[in-house]
Tab-separated table of C-alpha atoms in Angstrom:
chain	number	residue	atom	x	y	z
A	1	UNK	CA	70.328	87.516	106.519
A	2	UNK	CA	68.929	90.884	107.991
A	3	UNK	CA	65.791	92.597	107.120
A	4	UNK	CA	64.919	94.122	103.398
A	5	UNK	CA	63.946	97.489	103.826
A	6	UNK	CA	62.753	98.285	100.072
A	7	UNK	CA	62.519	101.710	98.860
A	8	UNK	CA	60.448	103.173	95.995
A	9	UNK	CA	59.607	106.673	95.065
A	10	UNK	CA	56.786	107.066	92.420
A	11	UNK	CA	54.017	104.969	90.120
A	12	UNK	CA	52.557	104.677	87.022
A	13	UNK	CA	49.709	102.580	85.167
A	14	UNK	CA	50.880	101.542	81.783
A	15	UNK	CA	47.517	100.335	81.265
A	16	UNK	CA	46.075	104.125	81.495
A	17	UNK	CA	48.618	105.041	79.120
A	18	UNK	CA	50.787	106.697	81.680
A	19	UNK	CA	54.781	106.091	81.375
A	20	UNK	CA	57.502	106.307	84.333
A	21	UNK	CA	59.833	108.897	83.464
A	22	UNK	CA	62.943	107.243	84.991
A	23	UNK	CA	63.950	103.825	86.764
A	24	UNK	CA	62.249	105.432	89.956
A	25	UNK	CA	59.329	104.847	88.648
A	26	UNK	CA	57.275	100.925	89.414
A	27	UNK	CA	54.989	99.810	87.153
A	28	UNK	CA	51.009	100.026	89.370
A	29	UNK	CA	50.308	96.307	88.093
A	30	UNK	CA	54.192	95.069	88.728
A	31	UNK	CA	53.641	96.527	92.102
A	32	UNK	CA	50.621	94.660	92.753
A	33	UNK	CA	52.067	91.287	92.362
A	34	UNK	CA	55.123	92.026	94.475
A	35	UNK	CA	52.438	93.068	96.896
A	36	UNK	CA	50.367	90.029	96.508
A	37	UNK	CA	53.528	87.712	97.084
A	38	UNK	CA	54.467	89.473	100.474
A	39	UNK	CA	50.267	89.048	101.338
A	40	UNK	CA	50.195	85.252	100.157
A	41	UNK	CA	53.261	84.357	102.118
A	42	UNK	CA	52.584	86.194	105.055
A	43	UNK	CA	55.374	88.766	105.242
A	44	UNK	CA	55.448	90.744	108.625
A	45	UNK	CA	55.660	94.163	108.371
A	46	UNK	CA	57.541	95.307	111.746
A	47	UNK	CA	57.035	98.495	113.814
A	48	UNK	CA	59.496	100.893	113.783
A	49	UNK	CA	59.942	100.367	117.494
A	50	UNK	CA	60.605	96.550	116.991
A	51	UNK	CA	63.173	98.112	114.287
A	52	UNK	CA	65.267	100.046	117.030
A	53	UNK	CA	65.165	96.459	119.056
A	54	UNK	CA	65.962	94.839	116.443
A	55	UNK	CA	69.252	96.830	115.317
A	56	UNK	CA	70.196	96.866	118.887
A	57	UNK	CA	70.048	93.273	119.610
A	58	UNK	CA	67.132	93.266	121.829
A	59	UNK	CA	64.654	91.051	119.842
A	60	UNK	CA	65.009	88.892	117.023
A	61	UNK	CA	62.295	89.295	114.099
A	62	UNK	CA	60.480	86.779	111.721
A	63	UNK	CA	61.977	85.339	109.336
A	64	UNK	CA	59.559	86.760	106.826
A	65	UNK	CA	59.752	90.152	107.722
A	66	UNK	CA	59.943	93.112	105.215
A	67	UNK	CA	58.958	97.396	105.383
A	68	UNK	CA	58.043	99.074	102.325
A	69	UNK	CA	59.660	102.733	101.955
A	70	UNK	CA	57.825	105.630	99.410
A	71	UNK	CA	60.158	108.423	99.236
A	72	UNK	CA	58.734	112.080	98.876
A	73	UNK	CA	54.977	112.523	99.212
A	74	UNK	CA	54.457	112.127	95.565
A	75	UNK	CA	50.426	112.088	94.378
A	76	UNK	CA	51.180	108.536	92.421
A	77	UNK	CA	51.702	106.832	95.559
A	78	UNK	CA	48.479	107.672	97.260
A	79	UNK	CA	46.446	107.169	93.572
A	80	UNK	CA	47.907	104.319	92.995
A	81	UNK	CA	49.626	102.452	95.230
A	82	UNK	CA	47.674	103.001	98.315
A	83	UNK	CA	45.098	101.390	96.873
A	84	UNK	CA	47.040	98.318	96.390
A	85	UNK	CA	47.827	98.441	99.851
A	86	UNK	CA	44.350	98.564	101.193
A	87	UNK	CA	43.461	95.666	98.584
A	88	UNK	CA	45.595	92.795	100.434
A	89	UNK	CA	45.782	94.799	104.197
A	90	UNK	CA	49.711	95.854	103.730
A	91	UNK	CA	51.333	98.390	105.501
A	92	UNK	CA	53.846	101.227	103.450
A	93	UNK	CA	55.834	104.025	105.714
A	94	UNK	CA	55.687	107.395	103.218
A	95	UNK	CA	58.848	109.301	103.831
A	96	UNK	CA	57.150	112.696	103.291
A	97	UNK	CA	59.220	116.299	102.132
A	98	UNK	CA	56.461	118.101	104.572
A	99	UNK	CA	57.197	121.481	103.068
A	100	UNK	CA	56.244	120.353	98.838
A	101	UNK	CA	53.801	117.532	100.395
A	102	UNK	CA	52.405	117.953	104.004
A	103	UNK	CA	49.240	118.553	103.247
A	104	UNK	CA	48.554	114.845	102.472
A	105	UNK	CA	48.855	113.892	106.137
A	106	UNK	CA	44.996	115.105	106.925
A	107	UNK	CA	44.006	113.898	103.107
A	108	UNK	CA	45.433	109.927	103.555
A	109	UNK	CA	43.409	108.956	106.236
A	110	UNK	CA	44.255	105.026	105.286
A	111	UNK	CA	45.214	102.711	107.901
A	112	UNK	CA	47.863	101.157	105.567
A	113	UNK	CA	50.303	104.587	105.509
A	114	UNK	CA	52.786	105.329	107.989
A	115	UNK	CA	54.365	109.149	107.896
A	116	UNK	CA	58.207	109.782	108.723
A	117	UNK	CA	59.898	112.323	107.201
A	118	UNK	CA	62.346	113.191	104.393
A	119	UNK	CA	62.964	116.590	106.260
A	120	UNK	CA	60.328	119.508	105.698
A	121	UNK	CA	62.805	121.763	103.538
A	122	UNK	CA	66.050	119.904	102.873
A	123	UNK	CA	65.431	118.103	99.844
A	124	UNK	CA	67.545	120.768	97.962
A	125	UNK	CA	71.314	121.689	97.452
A	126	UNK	CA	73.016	123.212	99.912
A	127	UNK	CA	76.631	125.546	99.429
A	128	UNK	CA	78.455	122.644	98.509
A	129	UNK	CA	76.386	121.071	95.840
A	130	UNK	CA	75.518	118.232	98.484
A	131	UNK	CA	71.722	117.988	100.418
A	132	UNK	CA	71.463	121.146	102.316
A	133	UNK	CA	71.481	119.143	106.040
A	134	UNK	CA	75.254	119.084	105.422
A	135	UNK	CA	75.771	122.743	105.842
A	136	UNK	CA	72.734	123.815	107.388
A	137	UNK	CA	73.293	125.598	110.785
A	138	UNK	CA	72.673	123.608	113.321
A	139	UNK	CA	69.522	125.385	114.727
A	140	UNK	CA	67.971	126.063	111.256
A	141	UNK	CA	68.131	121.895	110.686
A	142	UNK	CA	66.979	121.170	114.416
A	143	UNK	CA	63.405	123.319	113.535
A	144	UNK	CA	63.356	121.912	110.343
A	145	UNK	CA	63.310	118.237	111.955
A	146	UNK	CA	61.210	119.925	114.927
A	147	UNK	CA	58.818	120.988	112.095
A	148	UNK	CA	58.157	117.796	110.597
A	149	UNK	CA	57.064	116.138	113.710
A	150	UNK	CA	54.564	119.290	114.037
A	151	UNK	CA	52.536	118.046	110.939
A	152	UNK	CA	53.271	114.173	111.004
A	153	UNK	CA	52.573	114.170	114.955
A	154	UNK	CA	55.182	112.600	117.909
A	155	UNK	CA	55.266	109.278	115.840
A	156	UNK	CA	57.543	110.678	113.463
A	157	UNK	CA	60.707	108.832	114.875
A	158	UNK	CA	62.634	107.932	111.772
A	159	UNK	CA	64.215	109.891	108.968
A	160	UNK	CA	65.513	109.361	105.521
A	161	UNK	CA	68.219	111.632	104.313
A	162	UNK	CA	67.850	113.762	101.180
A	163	UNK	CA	69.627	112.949	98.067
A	164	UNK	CA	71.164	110.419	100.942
A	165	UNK	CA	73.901	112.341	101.875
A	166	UNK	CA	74.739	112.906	105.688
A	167	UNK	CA	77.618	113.409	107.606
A	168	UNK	CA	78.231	112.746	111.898
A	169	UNK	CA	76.478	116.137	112.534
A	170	UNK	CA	73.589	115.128	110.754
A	171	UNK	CA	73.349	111.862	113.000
A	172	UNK	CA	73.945	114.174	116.081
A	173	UNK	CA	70.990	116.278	115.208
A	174	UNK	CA	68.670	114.166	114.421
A	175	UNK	CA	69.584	112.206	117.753
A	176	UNK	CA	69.091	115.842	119.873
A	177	UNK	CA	65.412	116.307	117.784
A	178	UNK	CA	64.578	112.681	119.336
A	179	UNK	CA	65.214	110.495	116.067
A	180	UNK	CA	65.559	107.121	116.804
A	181	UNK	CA	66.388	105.720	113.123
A	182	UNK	CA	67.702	107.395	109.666
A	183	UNK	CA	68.342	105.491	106.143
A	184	UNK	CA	70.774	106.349	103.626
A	185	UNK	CA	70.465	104.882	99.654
A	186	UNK	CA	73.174	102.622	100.336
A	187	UNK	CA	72.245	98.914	99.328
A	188	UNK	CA	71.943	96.171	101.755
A	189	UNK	CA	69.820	94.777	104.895
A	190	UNK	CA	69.314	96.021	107.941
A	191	UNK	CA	71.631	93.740	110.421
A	192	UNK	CA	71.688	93.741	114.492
A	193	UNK	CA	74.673	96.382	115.442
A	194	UNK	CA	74.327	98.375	112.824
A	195	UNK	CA	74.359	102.386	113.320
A	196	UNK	CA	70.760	103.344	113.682
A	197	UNK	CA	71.434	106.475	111.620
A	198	UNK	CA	73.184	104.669	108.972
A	199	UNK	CA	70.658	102.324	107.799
A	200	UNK	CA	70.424	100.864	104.490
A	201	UNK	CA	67.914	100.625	101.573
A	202	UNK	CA	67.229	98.475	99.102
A	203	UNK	CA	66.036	100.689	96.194
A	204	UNK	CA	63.060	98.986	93.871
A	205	UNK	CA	63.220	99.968	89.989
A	206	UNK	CA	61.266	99.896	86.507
A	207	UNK	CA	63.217	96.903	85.959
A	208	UNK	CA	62.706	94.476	88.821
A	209	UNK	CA	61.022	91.691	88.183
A	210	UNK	CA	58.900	89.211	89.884
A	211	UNK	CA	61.929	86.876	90.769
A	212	UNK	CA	64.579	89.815	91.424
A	213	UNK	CA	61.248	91.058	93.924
A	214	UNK	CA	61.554	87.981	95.567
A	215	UNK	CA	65.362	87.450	95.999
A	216	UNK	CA	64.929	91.129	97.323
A	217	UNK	CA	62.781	90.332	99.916
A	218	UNK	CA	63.779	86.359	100.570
């Protein structure tokens, strides 16, 4: 049935008084039990490498396999979530804008945070109202990938698109800066021979639930 990719973007701790502005926002505690249930059941959290095999057919993955996505960079995630993460020994990849957030890659020195990128300067419009990687010369996007990998470091491998819009030149560059995987927002698992730039997401809200958590990940 493929492998749930989940994707979240910022926190907050009702209990401290704080409110999520919008449904992008998870509850801290509400987090904590979906992370808790992935712990006590002894989810795998796969490498990106074992990822790439993965969508190509070349190894098959546990059954009980999930990744945890945190789009931006945003200070709630490494407050509060990372925490959470070091708590029950779970791993979270941090899709980091490097140009509003790269200075966090020296701060978060936990073991539980992976850094790809979500491009160091493309997470704004571009001429046609779309994310700018759509019309963005082809040189000017290569050093922007190129520049990313300068502050995450030669791990950075996989990108998520901003505002999730790409197009087939977008998937070219990102192959030419050495790339291997990209997600979109579009809902669903990740399957064997899918596009590896073309991945799916499946985005985690205010509203989820314990038991929508689970049929998420299950």
């Amino acid at each position: 049935n493929g492998l749930s990719i989940l994707m979240y973007h910022f926190f907050y701790d009702a209990e401290a008084g704080e409110t999520g502005r919008d449904g992008n926002f998870v509850e801290i505690h509400t987090f904590e039990q979906q992370i808790k249930y992935l712990a006590d059941n002894n989810y795998y959290v796969p490498s990106w490498q074992e990822v790439e095999d993965f969508v190509n057919g070349k190894i098959g993955l546990p059954e009980k396999s999930v990744i945890i996505t945190v789009d931006d960079g945003d200070e709630s995630f490494f407050r509060l979530a990372v925490p959470i993460l070091e708590k029950y020994n779970f791993y979270a990849t941090s899709f980091l804008i490097t140009s509003w957030y790269g200075n966090v890659v020296n701060e978060c020195t936990s073991l539980t945070v992976d850094f790809q990128s979500h491009s160091n300067n493309m997470h704004i419009p571009g001429s046609n109202g779309k994310g700018t990687f759509l019309t963005l010369p082809y040189e000017k996007a290569c050093e922007d990938l190129n520049i990313c990998k300068q502050i995450i470091g030669n791990n950075c491998i996989v990108f998520c698109y901003p505002f999730g819009h790409y197009n087939d030149n977008c998937k070219k560059t990102l192959k030419d800066c050495n790339y291997k995987l990209a997600f979109t927002v579009e809902y669903g698992r990740v399957a064997p021979g899918m596009d590896c730039y073309q991945l799916p997401r499946i985005r985690m809200s205010k509203t989820d639930t314990l038991n929508s958590f689970i049929s998420k990940v299950k």
